[in-house]
Amino acid sequence: MIIVQVKYSANSIVGTSANKNTAIHYGFATNVNGVQKDADPDGLNLINCVGGSTAAATPQIGAQGPEAAPGSSDLEPYRPSPNPFAETMRMAYAVAGVGERVDIGVYDLVGRRISTLESGFQSAGRHVATWDGRGSDGTRLKNGIYFIRTIVGDRLRTVRVAILR
């Protein structure tokens, strides 16, 4: 096992061309022999770049206010709850910047998309996706493991959920 730790300061990666209105996103990935093995879906967002003083931020997961989805404060981002579930599960997710394209789908073990939870452009802030354990045709799905694939902007996350009735 190899553990590599790299530390950056905001000044070292922003550069001299950043100004007050600059927002910079850095994505991170681990490549071994030219093959991507891992990637950080959140990366690093730098905002308010002013004269060497830069704030590092992740998407607005903890937003509370007009952009926060009602009832989302009790949910940990990208953690379906409850899991396993019998009737309905909820999952919080964050949209950064001025808004991004969002696609959240449910997949079975074979990889077939069986339901679409969200699809389209959404404003920045914290949002909540819900799933009632049904396929896109409205039929109630059997007990089992399913995958929730979330794409927000260019960030991809996949989590497992279990239906147990």
Coordinates of C-alpha atoms in Angstrom, one line a residue:
M1 CA 0.0 0.0 0.0
I2 CA 1.3 3.4 -0.9
I3 CA -0.1 6.5 0.8
V4 CA 0.7 9.8 -0.8
Q5 CA -0.2 13.1 0.8
V6 CA 0.0 16.4 -1.0
K7 CA -0.6 19.7 0.6
Y8 CA -1.4 22.9 -1.2
S9 CA -1.8 26.4 -0.1
A10 CA -4.3 28.6 -1.9
N11 CA -1.5 30.9 -2.9
S12 CA 0.5 28.1 -4.5
I13 CA -2.3 26.9 -6.8
V14 CA -4.3 29.9 -7.6
G15 CA -1.5 31.8 -9.3
T16 CA -1.3 35.5 -10.0
S17 CA -4.1 35.8 -12.5
A18 CA -6.9 35.3 -10.0
N19 CA -9.0 38.2 -9.0
K20 CA -12.1 38.9 -6.8
N21 CA -14.5 37.4 -9.2
T22 CA -12.6 34.2 -9.9
A23 CA -13.9 30.8 -8.9
I24 CA -11.5 27.9 -9.6
H25 CA -12.3 24.2 -9.5
Y26 CA -9.5 21.6 -9.2
G27 CA -10.3 17.9 -9.8
F28 CA -8.1 15.2 -8.4
A29 CA -7.5 11.7 -9.7
T30 CA -5.1 8.8 -9.0
N31 CA -3.6 7.3 -12.1
V32 CA -1.4 4.2 -12.1
N33 CA 0.4 3.4 -15.4
G34 CA -2.0 5.6 -17.2
V35 CA -5.2 4.0 -15.8
Q36 CA -7.4 6.0 -13.5
K37 CA -7.9 4.1 -10.2
D38 CA -9.6 6.7 -8.1
A39 CA -11.0 10.2 -8.3
D40 CA -12.3 12.7 -5.8
P41 CA -15.8 13.7 -7.0
D42 CA -15.8 17.0 -5.1
G43 CA -12.3 18.2 -5.8
L44 CA -11.4 21.6 -4.5
N45 CA -13.2 24.8 -5.2
L46 CA -11.4 28.1 -4.7
I47 CA -13.6 31.2 -4.4
N48 CA -13.2 34.9 -3.7
C49 CA -9.6 35.1 -5.0
V50 CA -8.3 38.4 -3.8
G51 CA -4.6 39.4 -3.6
G52 CA -3.3 36.1 -2.3
S53 CA -6.2 35.6 0.0
T54 CA -8.4 32.8 -1.2
A55 CA -11.1 30.8 0.4
A56 CA -11.2 27.0 -0.2
A57 CA -14.7 25.6 -0.4
T58 CA -16.5 22.5 -1.2
P59 CA -20.0 22.6 -2.7
Q60 CA -22.6 24.2 -0.4
I61 CA -23.5 21.0 1.4
G62 CA -24.4 22.8 4.6
A63 CA -26.4 25.6 3.1
Q64 CA -29.2 26.6 5.3
G65 CA -31.5 29.4 4.0
P66 CA -33.5 30.0 0.9
E67 CA -31.3 27.5 -1.1
A68 CA -31.6 24.7 1.4
A69 CA -34.2 22.0 0.6
P70 CA -36.9 21.7 3.3
G71 CA -36.1 18.9 5.7
S72 CA -32.6 18.4 4.4
S73 CA -30.7 19.5 7.5
D74 CA -31.0 16.1 9.2
L75 CA -29.5 14.2 6.2
E76 CA -25.8 13.6 5.6
P77 CA -24.9 14.4 2.0
Y78 CA -24.8 11.4 -0.4
R79 CA -25.9 9.0 2.4
P80 CA -29.4 7.5 1.6
S81 CA -31.6 7.4 4.7
P82 CA -32.9 5.2 5.9
N83 CA -30.8 2.4 4.4
P84 CA -32.1 -0.3 4.2
F85 CA -35.6 1.1 3.6
A86 CA -39.1 -0.3 3.2
E87 CA -41.2 2.6 1.8
T88 CA -39.2 5.7 1.0
M89 CA -35.5 6.8 1.2
R90 CA -34.1 10.3 1.0
M91 CA -30.6 11.5 0.0
A92 CA -29.2 15.0 0.2
Y93 CA -26.9 16.3 -2.5
A94 CA -25.2 19.7 -3.3
V95 CA -25.1 21.8 -6.4
A96 CA -22.2 24.3 -6.5
G97 CA -21.6 27.6 -8.2
V98 CA -24.5 29.3 -10.0
G99 CA -26.1 25.9 -10.7
E100 CA -25.3 22.7 -12.5
R101 CA -26.8 19.9 -14.5
V102 CA -28.0 17.1 -12.2
D103 CA -28.8 13.5 -13.1
I104 CA -29.7 11.0 -10.4
G105 CA -30.8 7.5 -11.4
V106 CA -31.5 4.2 -9.8
Y107 CA -29.8 1.1 -11.3
D108 CA -30.3 -2.6 -10.6
L109 CA -27.4 -5.1 -10.1
V110 CA -27.2 -5.8 -13.9
G111 CA -26.7 -2.0 -14.5
R112 CA -30.1 -1.2 -16.0
R113 CA -31.5 2.2 -15.2
I114 CA -34.8 1.4 -13.5
S115 CA -35.8 4.9 -12.3
T116 CA -34.9 8.6 -12.7
L117 CA -35.0 10.6 -9.5
E118 CA -33.7 14.0 -10.9
S119 CA -32.7 15.2 -14.4
G120 CA -32.0 18.7 -15.5
F121 CA -30.4 22.0 -14.4
Q122 CA -30.7 22.9 -10.8
S123 CA -29.8 26.0 -8.8
A124 CA -26.9 26.1 -6.3
G125 CA -27.6 24.8 -2.8
R126 CA -28.6 21.7 -1.0
H127 CA -31.3 19.5 -2.5
V128 CA -33.0 16.2 -1.6
A129 CA -33.8 13.3 -3.9
T130 CA -36.4 10.8 -2.7
W131 CA -37.2 7.3 -4.0
D132 CA -40.2 5.2 -3.2
G133 CA -38.7 1.9 -4.2
R134 CA -40.6 1.8 -7.5
G135 CA -39.4 1.5 -11.1
S136 CA -40.1 4.2 -13.7
D137 CA -43.2 2.3 -14.7
G138 CA -44.6 2.6 -11.2
T139 CA -44.2 -1.1 -10.2
R140 CA -43.0 -1.8 -6.7
L141 CA -39.5 -3.4 -6.8
K142 CA -38.5 -6.5 -5.0
N143 CA -36.2 -6.6 -2.0
G144 CA -32.6 -6.3 -3.0
I145 CA -29.6 -4.1 -3.6
Y146 CA -29.9 -1.1 -5.9
F147 CA -27.4 1.7 -6.9
I148 CA -28.1 5.4 -6.8
R149 CA -25.9 7.1 -9.4
T150 CA -25.6 10.8 -8.9
I151 CA -24.0 13.1 -11.4
V152 CA -23.8 16.8 -10.4
G153 CA -21.8 18.9 -13.0
D154 CA -18.8 16.6 -13.7
R155 CA -18.8 14.9 -10.3
L156 CA -20.0 11.3 -10.1
R157 CA -21.0 9.4 -7.0
T158 CA -22.6 5.9 -6.7
V159 CA -24.1 4.6 -3.5
R160 CA -25.8 1.3 -2.6
V161 CA -29.3 1.2 -1.1
A162 CA -31.3 -1.9 0.0
I163 CA -35.0 -2.4 -0.2
L164 CA -36.1 -4.6 2.7
R165 CA -39.9 -4.8 3.2

